[in-house]
PDB file of C-alpha atoms in Angstrom:
ATOM      1  CA  MET A   1    -157.113 -53.475   0.098  1.00  0.00           C
ATOM      2  CA  LYS A   2    -158.161 -50.349  -1.604  1.00  0.00           C
ATOM      3  CA  ALA A   3    -161.360 -49.999   0.334  1.00  0.00           C
ATOM      4  CA  ARG A   4    -159.551 -50.365   3.580  1.00  0.00           C
ATOM      5  CA  VAL A   5    -156.967 -47.551   2.624  1.00  0.00           C
ATOM      6  CA  VAL A   6    -159.779 -45.124   1.656  1.00  0.00           C
ATOM      7  CA  ARG A   7    -161.530 -45.966   4.957  1.00  0.00           C
ATOM      8  CA  TRP A   8    -158.389 -45.325   6.947  1.00  0.00           C
ATOM      9  CA  ARG A   9    -157.974 -41.667   5.042  1.00  0.00           C
ATOM     10  CA  GLU A  10    -161.666 -41.052   5.916  1.00  0.00           C
ATOM     11  CA  GLU A  11    -161.277 -41.877   9.549  1.00  0.00           C
ATOM     12  CA  LEU A  12    -158.217 -39.659   9.766  1.00  0.00           C
ATOM     13  CA  ARG A  13    -160.148 -36.731   8.097  1.00  0.00           C
ATOM     14  CA  ASP A  14    -162.884 -37.370  10.673  1.00  0.00           C
ATOM     15  CA  ARG A  15    -160.599 -37.106  13.749  1.00  0.00           C
ATOM     16  CA  ILE A  16    -157.981 -34.360  12.500  1.00  0.00           C
ATOM     17  CA  GLY A  17    -160.214 -31.312  12.147  1.00  0.00           C
ATOM     18  CA  GLY A  18    -159.345 -29.942  15.747  1.00  0.00           C
ATOM     19  CA  TYR A  19    -155.656 -30.527  15.127  1.00  0.00           C
ATOM     20  CA  VAL A  20    -155.962 -28.463  11.780  1.00  0.00           C
ATOM     21  CA  ARG A  21    -157.947 -25.763  13.478  1.00  0.00           C
ATOM     22  CA  GLU A  22    -155.351 -25.358  16.463  1.00  0.00           C
ATOM     23  CA  ARG A  23    -151.958 -26.144  14.941  1.00  0.00           C
ATOM     24  CA  VAL A  24    -152.031 -26.051  11.028  1.00  0.00           C
ATOM     25  CA  LEU A  25    -154.339 -22.869  10.361  1.00  0.00           C
ATOM     26  CA  PRO A  26    -152.144 -20.548  12.644  1.00  0.00           C
ATOM     27  CA  VAL A  27    -149.002 -21.652  10.743  1.00  0.00           C
ATOM     28  CA  LEU A  28    -150.584 -20.943   7.537  1.00  0.00           C
ATOM     29  CA  GLY A  29    -151.683 -17.427   8.938  1.00  0.00           C
ATOM     30  CA  VAL A  30    -155.412 -18.063   8.865  1.00  0.00           C
ATOM     31  CA  ALA A  31    -156.173 -18.794  12.409  1.00  0.00           C
ATOM     32  CA  GLY A  32    -159.830 -19.316  13.026  1.00  0.00           C
ATOM     33  CA  ALA A  33    -160.649 -19.238   9.317  1.00  0.00           C
ATOM     34  CA  PRO A  34    -163.145 -21.949   7.884  1.00  0.00           C
ATOM     35  CA  PHE A  35    -161.389 -24.826   6.145  1.00  0.00           C
ATOM     36  CA  GLU A  36    -162.338 -27.928   4.276  1.00  0.00           C
ATOM     37  CA  LEU A  37    -160.639 -31.473   4.406  1.00  0.00           C
ATOM     38  CA  SER A  38    -161.002 -34.022   1.630  1.00  0.00           C
ATOM     39  CA  VAL A  39    -159.625 -37.320   0.980  1.00  0.00           C
ATOM     40  CA  ALA A  40    -157.092 -37.487  -1.958  1.00  0.00           C
ATOM     41  CA  PRO A  41    -157.210 -40.374  -4.334  1.00  0.00           C
ATOM     42  CA  ALA A  42    -153.423 -41.118  -3.991  1.00  0.00           C
ATOM     43  CA  GLY A  43    -151.009 -42.096  -1.327  1.00  0.00           C
ATOM     44  CA  THR A  44    -149.945 -45.544  -0.466  1.00  0.00           C
ATOM     45  CA  ARG A  45    -147.680 -44.959   2.556  1.00  0.00           C
ATOM     46  CA  SER A  46    -149.606 -42.074   4.023  1.00  0.00           C
ATOM     47  CA  ALA A  47    -153.085 -40.803   4.314  1.00  0.00           C
ATOM     48  CA  VAL A  48    -153.201 -37.890   1.764  1.00  0.00           C
ATOM     49  CA  LEU A  49    -155.845 -35.045   2.433  1.00  0.00           C
ATOM     50  CA  PHE A  50    -156.530 -31.846   0.827  1.00  0.00           C
ATOM     51  CA  LEU A  51    -156.776 -28.927   2.980  1.00  0.00           C
ATOM     52  CA  ASP A  52    -158.664 -25.967   1.494  1.00  0.00           C
ATOM     53  CA  SER A  53    -158.657 -22.835   3.493  1.00  0.00           C
ATOM     54  CA  PRO A  54    -158.305 -18.978   2.677  1.00  0.00           C
ATOM     55  CA  ALA A  55    -154.525 -19.543   2.506  1.00  0.00           C
ATOM     56  CA  GLY A  56    -155.123 -21.802  -0.478  1.00  0.00           C
ATOM     57  CA  ARG A  57    -154.861 -25.516  -1.054  1.00  0.00           C
ATOM     58  CA  HIS A  58    -152.162 -27.513   1.138  1.00  0.00           C
ATOM     59  CA  VAL A  59    -151.557 -31.217   1.043  1.00  0.00           C
ATOM     60  CA  LEU A  60    -151.813 -32.902   4.535  1.00  0.00           C
ATOM     61  CA  LYS A  61    -150.119 -36.205   4.791  1.00  0.00           C
ATOM     62  CA  GLY A  62    -150.592 -38.557   7.771  1.00  0.00           C
ATOM     63  CA  VAL A  63    -147.874 -41.138   8.063  1.00  0.00           C
ATOM     64  CA  ARG A  64    -147.673 -43.965  10.367  1.00  0.00           C
ATOM     65  CA  ASP A  65    -143.967 -44.451  10.313  1.00  0.00           C
ATOM     66  CA  PRO A  66    -142.203 -41.311  11.912  1.00  0.00           C
ATOM     67  CA  ILE A  67    -138.800 -42.354  10.356  1.00  0.00           C
ATOM     68  CA  PHE A  68    -140.136 -42.397   7.007  1.00  0.00           C
ATOM     69  CA  ALA A  69    -141.700 -39.020   7.458  1.00  0.00           C
ATOM     70  CA  ALA A  70    -138.781 -37.601   8.809  1.00  0.00           C
ATOM     71  CA  GLN A  71    -136.729 -38.835   5.751  1.00  0.00           C
ATOM     72  CA  THR A  72    -139.396 -37.472   3.490  1.00  0.00           C
ATOM     73  CA  ALA A  73    -139.225 -34.077   5.282  1.00  0.00           C
ATOM     74  CA  LEU A  74    -135.433 -33.961   4.931  1.00  0.00           C
ATOM     75  CA  ALA A  75    -135.510 -34.847   1.283  1.00  0.00           C
ATOM     76  CA  MET A  76    -137.974 -32.470   0.445  1.00  0.00           C
ATOM     77  CA  ARG A  77    -135.913 -29.570   1.939  1.00  0.00           C
ATOM     78  CA  HIS A  78    -132.610 -30.888   0.526  1.00  0.00           C
ATOM     79  CA  LEU A  79    -134.194 -31.242  -2.927  1.00  0.00           C
ATOM     80  CA  ARG A  80    -135.993 -27.734  -2.812  1.00  0.00           C
ATOM     81  CA  ARG A  81    -132.729 -25.963  -1.717  1.00  0.00           C
ATOM     82  CA  ARG A  82    -131.109 -27.357  -4.843  1.00  0.00           C
ATOM     83  CA  GLY A  83    -133.927 -26.175  -7.157  1.00  0.00           C
ATOM     84  CA  ALA A  84    -135.857 -29.485  -7.615  1.00  0.00           C
ATOM     85  CA  PRO A  85    -139.584 -28.847  -8.414  1.00  0.00           C
ATOM     86  CA  VAL A  86    -140.935 -30.047  -5.237  1.00  0.00           C
ATOM     87  CA  PRO A  87    -143.607 -28.791  -3.001  1.00  0.00           C
ATOM     88  CA  ARG A  88    -142.495 -26.621  -0.165  1.00  0.00           C
ATOM     89  CA  LEU A  89    -143.039 -28.204   3.396  1.00  0.00           C
ATOM     90  CA  VAL A  90    -144.927 -25.639   5.534  1.00  0.00           C
ATOM     91  CA  HIS A  91    -145.560 -27.655   8.644  1.00  0.00           C
ATOM     92  CA  HIS A  92    -144.440 -31.024  10.082  1.00  0.00           C
ATOM     93  CA  ASP A  93    -145.216 -32.751  13.322  1.00  0.00           C
ATOM     94  CA  LEU A  94    -143.222 -35.804  13.984  1.00  0.00           C
ATOM     95  CA  SER A  95    -143.649 -35.794  17.828  1.00  0.00           C
ATOM     96  CA  PRO A  96    -144.562 -38.898  19.621  1.00  0.00           C
ATOM     97  CA  ARG A  97    -147.793 -37.255  21.297  1.00  0.00           C
ATOM     98  CA  THR A  98    -149.121 -36.741  17.789  1.00  0.00           C
ATOM     99  CA  ARG A  99    -148.426 -40.175  16.777  1.00  0.00           C
ATOM    100  CA  TRP A 100    -150.175 -41.377  19.922  1.00  0.00           C
ATOM    101  CA  THR A 101    -153.222 -39.219  19.619  1.00  0.00           C
ATOM    102  CA  LEU A 102    -153.739 -39.214  15.961  1.00  0.00           C
ATOM    103  CA  GLY A 103    -152.098 -42.516  14.917  1.00  0.00           C
ATOM    104  CA  VAL A 104    -149.881 -40.817  12.445  1.00  0.00           C
ATOM    105  CA  VAL A 105    -147.305 -37.943  12.396  1.00  0.00           C
ATOM    106  CA  LEU A 106    -148.116 -35.083   9.991  1.00  0.00           C
ATOM    107  CA  LEU A 107    -146.432 -33.314   6.916  1.00  0.00           C
ATOM    108  CA  VAL A 108    -148.254 -30.384   5.376  1.00  0.00           C
ATOM    109  CA  GLU A 109    -146.905 -29.314   1.950  1.00  0.00           C
ATOM    110  CA  GLU A 110    -148.110 -26.433  -0.276  1.00  0.00           C
ATOM    111  CA  GLY A 111    -150.520 -27.554  -2.938  1.00  0.00           C
ATOM    112  CA  ILE A 112    -149.169 -27.517  -6.414  1.00  0.00           C
ATOM    113  CA  ARG A 113    -151.929 -27.009  -8.959  1.00  0.00           C
ATOM    114  CA  GLY A 114    -151.302 -28.839 -12.170  1.00  0.00           C
ATOM    115  CA  GLU A 115    -152.117 -31.993 -14.242  1.00  0.00           C
ATOM    116  CA  ASN A 116    -150.935 -35.338 -13.170  1.00  0.00           C
ATOM    117  CA  LEU A 117    -148.524 -36.747 -15.707  1.00  0.00           C
ATOM    118  CA  SER A 118    -150.359 -40.110 -15.708  1.00  0.00           C
ATOM    119  CA  ARG A 119    -153.469 -38.242 -17.219  1.00  0.00           C
ATOM    120  CA  ARG A 120    -151.483 -36.550 -19.957  1.00  0.00           C
ATOM    121  CA  GLU A 121    -151.173 -37.628 -23.530  1.00  0.00           C
ATOM    122  CA  ARG A 122    -147.850 -39.220 -23.891  1.00  0.00           C
ATOM    123  CA  THR A 123    -146.542 -36.993 -26.562  1.00  0.00           C
ATOM    124  CA  PRO A 124    -142.665 -36.767 -27.315  1.00  0.00           C
ATOM    125  CA  ALA A 125    -142.732 -33.239 -25.885  1.00  0.00           C
ATOM    126  CA  VAL A 126    -144.324 -34.449 -22.667  1.00  0.00           C
ATOM    127  CA  LEU A 127    -142.172 -37.496 -22.338  1.00  0.00           C
ATOM    128  CA  ASP A 128    -139.014 -35.412 -22.890  1.00  0.00           C
ATOM    129  CA  ALA A 129    -140.107 -32.774 -20.240  1.00  0.00           C
ATOM    130  CA  ALA A 130    -140.766 -35.820 -17.709  1.00  0.00           C
ATOM    131  CA  ALA A 131    -137.479 -37.250 -18.546  1.00  0.00           C
ATOM    132  CA  ASP A 132    -135.658 -34.068 -18.188  1.00  0.00           C
ATOM    133  CA  ALA A 133    -137.257 -33.358 -14.661  1.00  0.00           C
ATOM    134  CA  LEU A 134    -136.303 -36.790 -13.624  1.00  0.00           C
ATOM    135  CA  ALA A 135    -132.773 -36.358 -14.703  1.00  0.00           C
ATOM    136  CA  ARG A 136    -132.384 -33.114 -12.836  1.00  0.00           C
ATOM    137  CA  LEU A 137    -133.907 -34.806  -9.732  1.00  0.00           C
ATOM    138  CA  HIS A 138    -131.422 -37.693 -10.096  1.00  0.00           C
ATOM    139  CA  SER A 139    -128.307 -35.486 -10.735  1.00  0.00           C
ATOM    140  CA  ILE A 140    -128.728 -33.850  -7.345  1.00  0.00           C
ATOM    141  CA  ARG A 141    -126.004 -35.218  -5.088  1.00  0.00           C
ATOM    142  CA  ARG A 142    -125.266 -35.133  -1.291  1.00  0.00           C
ATOM    143  CA  PRO A 143    -122.226 -36.279   0.545  1.00  0.00           C
ATOM    144  CA  ARG A 144    -124.137 -39.435   1.945  1.00  0.00           C
ATOM    145  CA  TRP A 145    -126.711 -41.530   0.127  1.00  0.00           C
ATOM    146  CA  GLY A 146    -129.035 -44.014   1.872  1.00  0.00           C
ATOM    147  CA  SER A 147    -130.756 -42.920   4.936  1.00  0.00           C
ATOM    148  CA  LEU A 148    -131.290 -38.996   4.909  1.00  0.00           C
ATOM    149  CA  LEU A 149    -130.996 -39.028   8.712  1.00  0.00           C
ATOM    150  CA  PRO A 150    -127.912 -37.505   9.952  1.00  0.00           C
ATOM    151  CA  GLY A 151    -125.083 -39.888  10.553  1.00  0.00           C
ATOM    152  CA  LEU A 152    -126.970 -42.815   9.049  1.00  0.00           C
ATOM    153  CA  GLY A 153    -126.164 -42.350   5.498  1.00  0.00           C
ATOM    154  CA  ARG A 154    -123.457 -43.785   3.048  1.00  0.00           C
ATOM    155  CA  ARG A 155    -120.586 -42.152   1.192  1.00  0.00           C
ATOM    156  CA  GLY A 156    -120.795 -41.505  -2.423  1.00  0.00           C
ATOM    157  CA  GLY A 157    -123.319 -40.943  -5.159  1.00  0.00           C
ATOM    158  CA  TYR A 158    -126.509 -42.497  -6.191  1.00  0.00           C
ATOM    159  CA  VAL A 159    -124.990 -45.044  -8.456  1.00  0.00           C
ATOM    160  CA  ALA A 160    -122.438 -46.141  -5.935  1.00  0.00           C
ATOM    161  CA  HIS A 161    -125.217 -46.580  -3.392  1.00  0.00           C
ATOM    162  CA  LEU A 162    -126.950 -48.882  -5.837  1.00  0.00           C
ATOM    163  CA  GLU A 163    -123.724 -50.668  -6.560  1.00  0.00           C
ATOM    164  CA  ARG A 164    -123.511 -51.443  -2.755  1.00  0.00           C
ATOM    165  CA  ARG A 165    -127.111 -52.614  -2.805  1.00  0.00           C
ATOM    166  CA  ARG A 166    -126.356 -55.012  -5.769  1.00  0.00           C
ATOM    167  CA  ALA A 167    -123.391 -56.315  -3.956  1.00  0.00           C
ATOM    168  CA  ARG A 168    -125.283 -56.958  -0.690  1.00  0.00           C
ATOM    169  CA  ARG A 169    -128.082 -58.638  -2.494  1.00  0.00           C
ATOM    170  CA  LEU A 170    -125.668 -61.031  -4.156  1.00  0.00           C
ATOM    171  CA  GLU A 171    -123.972 -61.771  -0.958  1.00  0.00           C
ATOM    172  CA  GLU A 172    -127.367 -62.675   0.770  1.00  0.00           C
ATOM    173  CA  LEU A 173    -128.051 -65.014  -2.174  1.00  0.00           C
ATOM    174  CA  ALA A 174    -124.547 -66.575  -1.885  1.00  0.00           C
ATOM    175  CA  ALA A 175    -125.121 -67.196   1.707  1.00  0.00           C
ATOM    176  CA  VAL A 176    -128.273 -69.221   0.814  1.00  0.00           C
ATOM    177  CA  GLY A 177    -126.318 -71.102  -1.695  1.00  0.00           C
ATOM    178  CA  PRO A 178    -123.523 -70.280  -4.167  1.00  0.00           C
ATOM    179  CA  ALA A 179    -125.693 -71.792  -7.134  1.00  0.00           C
ATOM    180  CA  LEU A 180    -128.427 -69.475  -6.332  1.00  0.00           C
ATOM    181  CA  ALA A 181    -126.343 -66.475  -6.476  1.00  0.00           C
ATOM    182  CA  ASP A 182    -125.022 -67.491  -9.903  1.00  0.00           C
ATOM    183  CA  LEU A 183    -128.514 -67.997 -11.160  1.00  0.00           C
ATOM    184  CA  ALA A 184    -129.600 -64.844 -10.014  1.00  0.00           C
ATOM    185  CA  ARG A 185    -126.682 -62.628 -11.056  1.00  0.00           C
ATOM    186  CA  PRO A 186    -128.058 -61.849 -14.476  1.00  0.00           C
ATOM    187  CA  ALA A 187    -131.394 -60.628 -13.213  1.00  0.00           C
ATOM    188  CA  VAL A 188    -129.668 -58.542 -10.540  1.00  0.00           C
ATOM    189  CA  ASP A 189    -127.234 -57.123 -13.017  1.00  0.00           C
ATOM    190  CA  ARG A 190    -130.092 -56.137 -15.158  1.00  0.00           C
ATOM    191  CA  TRP A 191    -131.971 -54.525 -12.140  1.00  0.00           C
ATOM    192  CA  PHE A 192    -128.761 -52.514 -11.410  1.00  0.00           C
ATOM    193  CA  ALA A 193    -128.191 -51.490 -14.985  1.00  0.00           C
ATOM    194  CA  SER A 194    -131.934 -50.106 -15.285  1.00  0.00           C
ATOM    195  CA  GLU A 195    -131.550 -48.307 -12.179  1.00  0.00           C
ATOM    196  CA  ALA A 196    -128.157 -46.719 -12.662  1.00  0.00           C
ATOM    197  CA  ARG A 197    -129.172 -45.112 -16.041  1.00  0.00           C
TER     198      ARG A 197
END
C-alpha cells in the first residue's frame, strides 16, 4: 500500500512540472523562475509535494476527489479568517479540465516551517500547547456543520452534529435488528462522549 502511494506521488511530480511553470509560479509572483518539486512523506487522501522556488516553500496537494478538495479549501479559508493557525491557501484549481489532464485537482498552500508534533518530545508544555491549539480549533463555529459546501450543511454546532451522527448510526443498527442496536449502544455512546469533549 505504502509503495503504491509513494509511486503515485512520484508520478504526479513527474507530470505536473509544466502546470507549475505555467499556472502556479505566476500566482506566486515568480513567473519563469527555477523551481524544484519533491515528494513529501505525508498525505493519505492527496499526493503531497513540496514546491521550492524563489517565492519560498509551498505545499502542493493533488487531490483525486474534487468535492473533498473544495471542502478543504472552504474549511481552510473559514478557519484562517477566524484566527486558526492554518496555512494560507494561495492557489486552487478544482476545474474538470485539470482533473482530466492531471488526474487530480490542486491546492497550493503556503509552507509553514516548523517541527512536526509527532517528532517532539511529549513534555507537559508541548502537550498543553497542542491541546490548547486543538481546543481553539474546535471552538470555532459556523451556522452549519457537516458539509462545508453552501446549502449542504446542517444547523447547529459541532456537538449537535456529532449527536445527529450518533442517532443516525443507532437507527441504522436498529434497522438491521433491535438487539444489535442495544448491544452496540454502549460503544456508540463511548465514541460520542470521546468525540464531544
